[in-house]
Short mmCIF file of N, CA and C in Angstrom, two decimals:
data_model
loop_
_atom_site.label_atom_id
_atom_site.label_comp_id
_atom_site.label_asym_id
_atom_site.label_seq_id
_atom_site.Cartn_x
_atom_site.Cartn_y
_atom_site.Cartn_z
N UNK A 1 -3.96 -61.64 -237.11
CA UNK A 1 -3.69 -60.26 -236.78
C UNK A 1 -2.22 -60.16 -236.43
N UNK A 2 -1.28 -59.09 -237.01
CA UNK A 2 -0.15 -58.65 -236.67
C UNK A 2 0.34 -57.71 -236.01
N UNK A 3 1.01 -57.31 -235.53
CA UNK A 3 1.65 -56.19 -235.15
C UNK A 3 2.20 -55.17 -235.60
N UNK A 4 2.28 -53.87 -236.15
CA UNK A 4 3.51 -53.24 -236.57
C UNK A 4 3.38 -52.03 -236.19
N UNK A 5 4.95 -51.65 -235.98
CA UNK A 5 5.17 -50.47 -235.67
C UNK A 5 4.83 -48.78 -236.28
N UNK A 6 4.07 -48.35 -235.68
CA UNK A 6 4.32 -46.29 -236.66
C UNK A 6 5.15 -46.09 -236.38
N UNK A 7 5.06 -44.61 -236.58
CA UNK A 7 6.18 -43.36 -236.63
C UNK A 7 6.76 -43.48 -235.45
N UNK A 8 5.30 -43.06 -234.02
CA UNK A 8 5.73 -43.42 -232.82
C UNK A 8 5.83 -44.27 -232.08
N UNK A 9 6.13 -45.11 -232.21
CA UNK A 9 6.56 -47.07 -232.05
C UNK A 9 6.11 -47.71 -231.46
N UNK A 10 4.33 -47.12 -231.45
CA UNK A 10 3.55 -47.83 -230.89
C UNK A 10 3.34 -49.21 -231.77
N UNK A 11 3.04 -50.42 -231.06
CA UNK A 11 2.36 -50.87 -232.03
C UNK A 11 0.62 -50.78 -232.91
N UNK A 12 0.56 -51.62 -233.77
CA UNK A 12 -0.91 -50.67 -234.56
C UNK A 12 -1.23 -52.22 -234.97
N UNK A 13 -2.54 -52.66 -234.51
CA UNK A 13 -3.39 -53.83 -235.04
C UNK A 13 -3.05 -53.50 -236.54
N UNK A 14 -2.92 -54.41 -237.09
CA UNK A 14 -3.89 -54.25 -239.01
C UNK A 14 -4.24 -55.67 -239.39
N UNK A 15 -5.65 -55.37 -239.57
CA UNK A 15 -6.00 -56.74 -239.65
C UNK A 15 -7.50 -56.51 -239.24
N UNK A 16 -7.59 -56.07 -237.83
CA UNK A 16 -8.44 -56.37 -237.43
C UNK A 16 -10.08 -55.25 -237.45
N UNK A 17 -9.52 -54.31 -238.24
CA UNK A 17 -10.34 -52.90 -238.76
C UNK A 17 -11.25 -53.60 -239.76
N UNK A 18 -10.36 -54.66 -240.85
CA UNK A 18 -10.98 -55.44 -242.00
C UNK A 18 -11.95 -56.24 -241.40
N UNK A 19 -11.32 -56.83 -240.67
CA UNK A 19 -12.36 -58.35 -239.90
C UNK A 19 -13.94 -58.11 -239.34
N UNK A 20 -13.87 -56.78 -238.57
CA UNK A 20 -15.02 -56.38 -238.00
C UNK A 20 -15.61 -56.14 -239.13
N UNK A 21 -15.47 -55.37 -240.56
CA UNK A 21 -16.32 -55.07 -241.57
C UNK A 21 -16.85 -55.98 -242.64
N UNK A 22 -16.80 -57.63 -242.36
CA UNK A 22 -16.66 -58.42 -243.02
C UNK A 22 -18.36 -58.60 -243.45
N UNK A 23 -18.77 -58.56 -244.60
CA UNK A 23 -20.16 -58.78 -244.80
C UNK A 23 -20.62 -57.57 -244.54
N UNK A 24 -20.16 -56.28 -244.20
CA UNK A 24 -20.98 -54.87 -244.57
C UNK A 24 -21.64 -54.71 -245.81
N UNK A 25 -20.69 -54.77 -246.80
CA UNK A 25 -21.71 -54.24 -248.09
C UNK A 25 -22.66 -54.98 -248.23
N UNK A 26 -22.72 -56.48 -248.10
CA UNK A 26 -24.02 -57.55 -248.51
C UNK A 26 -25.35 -56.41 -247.46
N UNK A 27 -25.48 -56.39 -246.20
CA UNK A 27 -25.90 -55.68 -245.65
C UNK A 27 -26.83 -54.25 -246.28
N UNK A 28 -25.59 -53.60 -246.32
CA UNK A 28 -25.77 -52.29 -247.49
C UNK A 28 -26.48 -52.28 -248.30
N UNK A 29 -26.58 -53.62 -249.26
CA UNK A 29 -27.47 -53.78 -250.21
C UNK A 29 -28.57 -54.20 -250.38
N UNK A 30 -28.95 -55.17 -249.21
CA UNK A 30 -29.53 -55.43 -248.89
C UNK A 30 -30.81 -54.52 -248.17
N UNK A 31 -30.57 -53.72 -247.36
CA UNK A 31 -31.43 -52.38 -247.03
C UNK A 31 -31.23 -51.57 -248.10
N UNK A 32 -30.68 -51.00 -248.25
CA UNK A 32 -30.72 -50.33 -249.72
C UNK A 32 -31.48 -50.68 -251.23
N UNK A 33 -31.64 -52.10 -251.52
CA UNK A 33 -32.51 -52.46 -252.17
C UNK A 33 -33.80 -52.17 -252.54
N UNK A 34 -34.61 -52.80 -251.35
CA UNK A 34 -36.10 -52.13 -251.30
C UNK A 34 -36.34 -50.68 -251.67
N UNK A 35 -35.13 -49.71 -250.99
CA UNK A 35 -35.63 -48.44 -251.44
C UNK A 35 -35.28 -48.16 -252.86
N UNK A 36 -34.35 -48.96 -253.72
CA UNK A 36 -34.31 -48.85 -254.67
C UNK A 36 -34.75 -48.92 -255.48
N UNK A 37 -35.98 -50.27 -255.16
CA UNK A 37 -37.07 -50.71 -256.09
C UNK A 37 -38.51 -49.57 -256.11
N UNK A 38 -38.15 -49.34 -254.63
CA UNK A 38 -40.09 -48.23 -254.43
C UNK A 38 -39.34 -47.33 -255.44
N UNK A 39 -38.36 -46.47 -255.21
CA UNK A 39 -38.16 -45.42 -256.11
C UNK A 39 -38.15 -45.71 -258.11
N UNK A 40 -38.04 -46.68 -258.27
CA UNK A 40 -37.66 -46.99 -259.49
C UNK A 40 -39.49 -47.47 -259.80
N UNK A 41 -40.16 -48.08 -259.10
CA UNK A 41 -41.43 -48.41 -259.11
C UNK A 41 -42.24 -46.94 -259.28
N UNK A 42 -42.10 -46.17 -258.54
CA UNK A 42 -42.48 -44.64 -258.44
C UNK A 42 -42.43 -43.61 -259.31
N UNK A 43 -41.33 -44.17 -260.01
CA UNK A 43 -40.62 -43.14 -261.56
C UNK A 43 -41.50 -44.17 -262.44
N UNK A 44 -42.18 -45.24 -262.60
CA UNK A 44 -42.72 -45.63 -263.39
C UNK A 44 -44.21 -45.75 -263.69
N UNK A 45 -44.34 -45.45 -262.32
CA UNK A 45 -46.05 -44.83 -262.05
C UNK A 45 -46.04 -43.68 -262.88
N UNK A 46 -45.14 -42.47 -262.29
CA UNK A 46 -45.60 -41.17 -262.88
C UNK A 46 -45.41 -40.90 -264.34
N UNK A 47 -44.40 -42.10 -265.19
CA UNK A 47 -44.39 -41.97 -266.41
C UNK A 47 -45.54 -42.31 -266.89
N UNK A 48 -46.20 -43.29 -266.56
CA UNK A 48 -47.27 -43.99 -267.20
C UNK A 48 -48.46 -42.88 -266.73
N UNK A 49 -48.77 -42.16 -265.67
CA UNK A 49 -49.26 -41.32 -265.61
C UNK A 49 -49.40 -39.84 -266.47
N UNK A 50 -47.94 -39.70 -266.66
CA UNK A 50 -47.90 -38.67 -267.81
C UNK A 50 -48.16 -39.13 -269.14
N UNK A 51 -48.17 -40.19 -269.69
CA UNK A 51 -48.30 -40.58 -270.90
C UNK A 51 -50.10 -40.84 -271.23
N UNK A 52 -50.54 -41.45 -270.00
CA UNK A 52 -52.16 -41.16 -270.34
C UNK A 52 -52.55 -39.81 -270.22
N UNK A 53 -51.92 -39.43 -269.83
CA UNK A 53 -52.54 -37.39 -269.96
C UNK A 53 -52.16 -36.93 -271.17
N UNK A 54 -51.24 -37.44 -271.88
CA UNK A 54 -50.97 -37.26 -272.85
C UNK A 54 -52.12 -37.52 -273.63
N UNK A 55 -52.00 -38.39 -273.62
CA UNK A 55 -53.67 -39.48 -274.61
C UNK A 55 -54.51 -39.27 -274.51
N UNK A 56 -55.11 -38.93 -272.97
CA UNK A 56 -56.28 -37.98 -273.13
C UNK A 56 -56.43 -36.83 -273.48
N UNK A 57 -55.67 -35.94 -273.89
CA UNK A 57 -55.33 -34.98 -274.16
C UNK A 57 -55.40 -34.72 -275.99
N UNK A 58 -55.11 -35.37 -276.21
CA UNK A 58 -54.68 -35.91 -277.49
C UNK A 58 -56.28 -36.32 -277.97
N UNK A 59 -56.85 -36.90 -277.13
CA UNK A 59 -58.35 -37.92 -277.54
C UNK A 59 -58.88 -36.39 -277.69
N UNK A 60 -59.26 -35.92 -277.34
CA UNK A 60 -60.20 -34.69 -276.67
C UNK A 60 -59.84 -33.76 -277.85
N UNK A 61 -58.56 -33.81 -277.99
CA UNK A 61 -58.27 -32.35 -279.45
C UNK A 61 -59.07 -33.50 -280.30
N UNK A 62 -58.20 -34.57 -280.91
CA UNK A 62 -59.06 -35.28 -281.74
C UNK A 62 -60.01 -35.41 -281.99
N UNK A 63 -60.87 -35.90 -280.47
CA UNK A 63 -62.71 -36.28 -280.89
C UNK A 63 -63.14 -34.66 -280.95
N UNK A 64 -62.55 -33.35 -280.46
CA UNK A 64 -63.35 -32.03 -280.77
C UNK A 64 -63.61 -31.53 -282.46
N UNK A 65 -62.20 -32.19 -282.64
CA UNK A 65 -61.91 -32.05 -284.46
C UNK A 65 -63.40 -32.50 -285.19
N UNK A 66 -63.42 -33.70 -284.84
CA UNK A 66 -64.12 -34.97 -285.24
C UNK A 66 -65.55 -34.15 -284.93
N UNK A 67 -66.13 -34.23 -284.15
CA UNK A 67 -67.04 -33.72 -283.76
C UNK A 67 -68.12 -32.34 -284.41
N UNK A 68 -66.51 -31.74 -284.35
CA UNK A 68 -67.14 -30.57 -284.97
C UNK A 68 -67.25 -30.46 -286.25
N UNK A 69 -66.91 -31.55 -287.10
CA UNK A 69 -67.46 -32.00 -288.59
C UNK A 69 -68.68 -32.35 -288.13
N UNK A 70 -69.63 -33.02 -287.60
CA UNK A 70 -70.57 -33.35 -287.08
C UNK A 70 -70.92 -34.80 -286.99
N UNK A 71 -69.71 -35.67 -286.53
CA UNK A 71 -69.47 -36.69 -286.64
C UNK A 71 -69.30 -37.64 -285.22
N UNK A 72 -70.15 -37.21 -284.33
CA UNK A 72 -70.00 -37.82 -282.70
C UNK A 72 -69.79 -39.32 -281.86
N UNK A 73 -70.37 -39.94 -283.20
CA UNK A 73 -70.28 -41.00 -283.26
C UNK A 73 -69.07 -41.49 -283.31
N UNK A 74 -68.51 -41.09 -284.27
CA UNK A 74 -66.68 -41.09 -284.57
C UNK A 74 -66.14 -40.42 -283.75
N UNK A 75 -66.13 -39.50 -283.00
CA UNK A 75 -65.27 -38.73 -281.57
C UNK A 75 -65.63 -39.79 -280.60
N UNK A 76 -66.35 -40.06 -280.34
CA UNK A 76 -66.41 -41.31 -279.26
C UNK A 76 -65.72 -42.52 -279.48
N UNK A 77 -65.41 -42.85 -280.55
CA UNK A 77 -64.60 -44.07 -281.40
C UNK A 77 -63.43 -43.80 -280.95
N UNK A 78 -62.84 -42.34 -281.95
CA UNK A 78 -61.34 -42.24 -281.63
C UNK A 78 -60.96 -41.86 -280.01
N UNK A 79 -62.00 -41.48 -279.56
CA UNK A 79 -61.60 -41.16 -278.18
C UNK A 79 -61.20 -42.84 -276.94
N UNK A 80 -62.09 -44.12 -277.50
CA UNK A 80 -61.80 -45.43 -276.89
C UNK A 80 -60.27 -45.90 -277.70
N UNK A 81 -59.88 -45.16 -279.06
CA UNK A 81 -59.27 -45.79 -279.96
C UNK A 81 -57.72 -45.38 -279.44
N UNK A 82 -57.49 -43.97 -278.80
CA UNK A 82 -56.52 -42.96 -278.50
C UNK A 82 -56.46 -43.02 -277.22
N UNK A 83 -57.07 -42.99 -275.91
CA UNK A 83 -57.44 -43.21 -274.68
C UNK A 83 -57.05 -44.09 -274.28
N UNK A 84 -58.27 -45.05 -274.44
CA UNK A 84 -58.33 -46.41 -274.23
C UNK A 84 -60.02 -46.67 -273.75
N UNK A 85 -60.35 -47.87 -273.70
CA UNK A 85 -61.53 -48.40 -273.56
C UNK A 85 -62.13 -48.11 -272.11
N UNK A 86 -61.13 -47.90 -271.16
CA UNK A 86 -61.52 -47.09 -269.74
C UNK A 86 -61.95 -45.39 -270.02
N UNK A 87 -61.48 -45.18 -271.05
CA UNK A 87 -61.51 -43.60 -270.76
C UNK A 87 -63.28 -43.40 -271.22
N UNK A 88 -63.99 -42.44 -271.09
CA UNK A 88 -65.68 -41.90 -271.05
C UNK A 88 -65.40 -40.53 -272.22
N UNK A 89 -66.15 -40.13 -272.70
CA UNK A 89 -66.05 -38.48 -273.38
C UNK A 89 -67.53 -38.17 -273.39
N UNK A 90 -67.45 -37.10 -272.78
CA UNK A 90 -68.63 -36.32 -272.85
C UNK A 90 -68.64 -35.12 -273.96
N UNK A 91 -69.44 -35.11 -274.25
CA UNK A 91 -69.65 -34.29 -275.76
C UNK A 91 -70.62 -33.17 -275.70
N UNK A 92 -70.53 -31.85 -275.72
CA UNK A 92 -71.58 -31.12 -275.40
C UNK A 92 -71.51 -29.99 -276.83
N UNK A 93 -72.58 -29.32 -277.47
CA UNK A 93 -72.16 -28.17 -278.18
C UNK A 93 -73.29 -27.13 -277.93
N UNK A 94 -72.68 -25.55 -278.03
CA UNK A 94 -72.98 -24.57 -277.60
C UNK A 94 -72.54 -23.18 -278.38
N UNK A 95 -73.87 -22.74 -278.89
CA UNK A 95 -73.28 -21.60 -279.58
C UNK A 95 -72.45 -21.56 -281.14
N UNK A 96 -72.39 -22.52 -281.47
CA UNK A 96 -70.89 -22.82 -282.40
C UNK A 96 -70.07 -23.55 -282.22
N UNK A 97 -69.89 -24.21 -281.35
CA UNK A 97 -68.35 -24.51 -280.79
C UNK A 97 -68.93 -26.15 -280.24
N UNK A 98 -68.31 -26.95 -280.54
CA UNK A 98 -68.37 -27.82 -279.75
C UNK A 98 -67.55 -28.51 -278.69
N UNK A 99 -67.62 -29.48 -277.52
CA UNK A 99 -66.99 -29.66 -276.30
C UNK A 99 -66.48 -30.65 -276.08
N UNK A 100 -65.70 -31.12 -275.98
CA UNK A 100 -65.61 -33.04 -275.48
C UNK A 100 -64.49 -32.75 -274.49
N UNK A 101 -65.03 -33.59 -273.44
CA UNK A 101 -64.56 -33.52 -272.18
C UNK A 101 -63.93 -35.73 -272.09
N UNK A 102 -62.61 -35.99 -272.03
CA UNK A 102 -62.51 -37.45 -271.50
C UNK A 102 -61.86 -37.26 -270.18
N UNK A 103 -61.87 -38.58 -269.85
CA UNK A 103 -61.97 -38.50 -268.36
C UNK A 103 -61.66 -40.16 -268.54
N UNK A 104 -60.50 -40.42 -267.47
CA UNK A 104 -60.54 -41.86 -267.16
C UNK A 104 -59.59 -42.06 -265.70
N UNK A 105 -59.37 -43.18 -265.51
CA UNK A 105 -58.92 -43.71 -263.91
C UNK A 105 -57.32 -43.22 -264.26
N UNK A 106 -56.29 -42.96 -263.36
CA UNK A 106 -55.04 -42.84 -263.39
C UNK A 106 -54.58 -44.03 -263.02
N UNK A 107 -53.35 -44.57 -263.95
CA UNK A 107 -53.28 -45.94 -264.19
C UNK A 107 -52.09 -45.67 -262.50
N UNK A 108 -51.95 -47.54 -262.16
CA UNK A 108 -50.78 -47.31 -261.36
C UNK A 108 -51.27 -47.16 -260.01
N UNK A 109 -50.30 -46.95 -258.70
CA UNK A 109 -50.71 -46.85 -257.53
C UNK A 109 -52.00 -46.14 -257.54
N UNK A 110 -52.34 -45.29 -257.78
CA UNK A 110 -52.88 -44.22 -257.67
C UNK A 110 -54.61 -44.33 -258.65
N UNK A 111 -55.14 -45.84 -258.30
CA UNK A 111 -56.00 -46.41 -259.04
C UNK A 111 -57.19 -45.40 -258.32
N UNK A 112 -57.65 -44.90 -257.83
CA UNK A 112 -58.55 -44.48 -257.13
C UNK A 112 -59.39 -43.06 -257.27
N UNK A 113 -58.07 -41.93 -258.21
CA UNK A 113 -58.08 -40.65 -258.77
C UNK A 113 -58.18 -41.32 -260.27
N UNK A 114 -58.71 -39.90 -260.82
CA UNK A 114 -59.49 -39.80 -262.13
C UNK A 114 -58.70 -38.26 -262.35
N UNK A 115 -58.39 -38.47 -263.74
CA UNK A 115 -57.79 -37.34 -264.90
C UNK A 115 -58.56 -36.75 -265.56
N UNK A 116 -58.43 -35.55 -266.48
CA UNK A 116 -59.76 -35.30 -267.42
C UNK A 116 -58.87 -34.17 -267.88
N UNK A 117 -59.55 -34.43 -269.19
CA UNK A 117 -58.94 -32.98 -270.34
C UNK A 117 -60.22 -32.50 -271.29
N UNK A 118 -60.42 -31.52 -271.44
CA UNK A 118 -61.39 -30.71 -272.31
C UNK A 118 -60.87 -29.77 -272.99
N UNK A 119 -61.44 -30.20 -274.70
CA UNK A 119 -61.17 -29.23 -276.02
C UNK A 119 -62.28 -29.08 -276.73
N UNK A 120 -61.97 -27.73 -276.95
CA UNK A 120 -63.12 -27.52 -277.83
C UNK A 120 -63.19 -27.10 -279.64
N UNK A 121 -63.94 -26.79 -280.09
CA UNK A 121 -63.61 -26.97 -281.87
C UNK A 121 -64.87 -26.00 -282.30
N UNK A 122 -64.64 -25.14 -283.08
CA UNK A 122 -65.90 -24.83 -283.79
C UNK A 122 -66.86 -25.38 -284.97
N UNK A 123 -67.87 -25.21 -284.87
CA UNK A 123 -68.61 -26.23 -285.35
C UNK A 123 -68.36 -26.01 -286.86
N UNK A 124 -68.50 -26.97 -287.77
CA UNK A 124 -68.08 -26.89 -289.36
C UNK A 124 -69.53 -25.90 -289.67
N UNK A 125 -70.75 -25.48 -289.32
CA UNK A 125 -71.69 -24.53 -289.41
C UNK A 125 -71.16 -23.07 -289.03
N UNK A 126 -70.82 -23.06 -288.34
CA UNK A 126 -70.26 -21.94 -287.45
C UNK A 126 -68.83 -21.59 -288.50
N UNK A 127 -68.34 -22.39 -288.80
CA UNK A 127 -67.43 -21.24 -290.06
C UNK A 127 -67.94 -21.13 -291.04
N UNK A 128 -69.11 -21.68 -291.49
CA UNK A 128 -69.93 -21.02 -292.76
C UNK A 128 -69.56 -19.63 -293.27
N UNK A 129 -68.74 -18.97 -294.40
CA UNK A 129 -68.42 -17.75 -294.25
C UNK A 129 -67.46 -17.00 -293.32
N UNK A 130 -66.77 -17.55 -293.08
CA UNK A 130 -65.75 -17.16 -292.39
C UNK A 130 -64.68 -17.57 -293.44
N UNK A 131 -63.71 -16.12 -293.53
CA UNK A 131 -62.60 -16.75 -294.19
C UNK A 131 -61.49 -16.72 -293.67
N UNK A 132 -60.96 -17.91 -294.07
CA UNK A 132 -59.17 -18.33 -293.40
C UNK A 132 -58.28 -18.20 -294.11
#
């Protein structure tokens, strides 16, 4: 540590402002870390979350398509095929129209909640005479 003079001729440590801060940033980063990881862990839950809503979403237009050719067997296929092998589809028809409801676990922290999307399709009978 040295001495030197300011303006007003006091003298002024320099030196010793540095010394006390020695190993701050390791510190810094160190706490700062962890929260860096939950947040970056967190943005990757909810992607993967949005992307199976996607899929189920997607299963459900699909297997209603499917379905409403009269093909249920095959909506339940593409729905394990588009989904995934966790996801369920319930299949109901009414009136004309048929229903498929999937439903599966939300991947990620959040193992404990369940998603679900429902589409529906008119039945290939039900446009008999109808023109498009």
């Amino acid at each position: 540590m040295r001495l030197v003079g300011n303006a007003g001729g006091a003298p002024v440590q320099v030196g010793a402002a540095v010394a006390g801060q020695r190993g701050s940033a390791t510190v810094e980063v160190a706490v700062a870390l962890p929260v860096v990881v939950v947040v970056l862990t967190l943005m990757i839950a909810v992607v993967q979350v949005g992307v199976q809503r996607v899929g189920i979403e997607r299963a459900a237009a699909v297997a209603a398509r499917q379905a409403a050719l009269g093909d249920k067997d095959g909506a339940a296929q593409l729905v394990a095929r588009i989904a995934g092998d966790e996801a369920r589809a319930s299949i109901s028809e009414s009136n004309g129209w048929v229903s498929v409801e999937v439903s599966r676990s939300v991947p990620g922290p959040w193992r404990g909640l369940a998603m679900s999307a429902r589409q529906s399709a008119p039945t290939e009978a039900h446009l008999v005479g109808v023109s498009l």
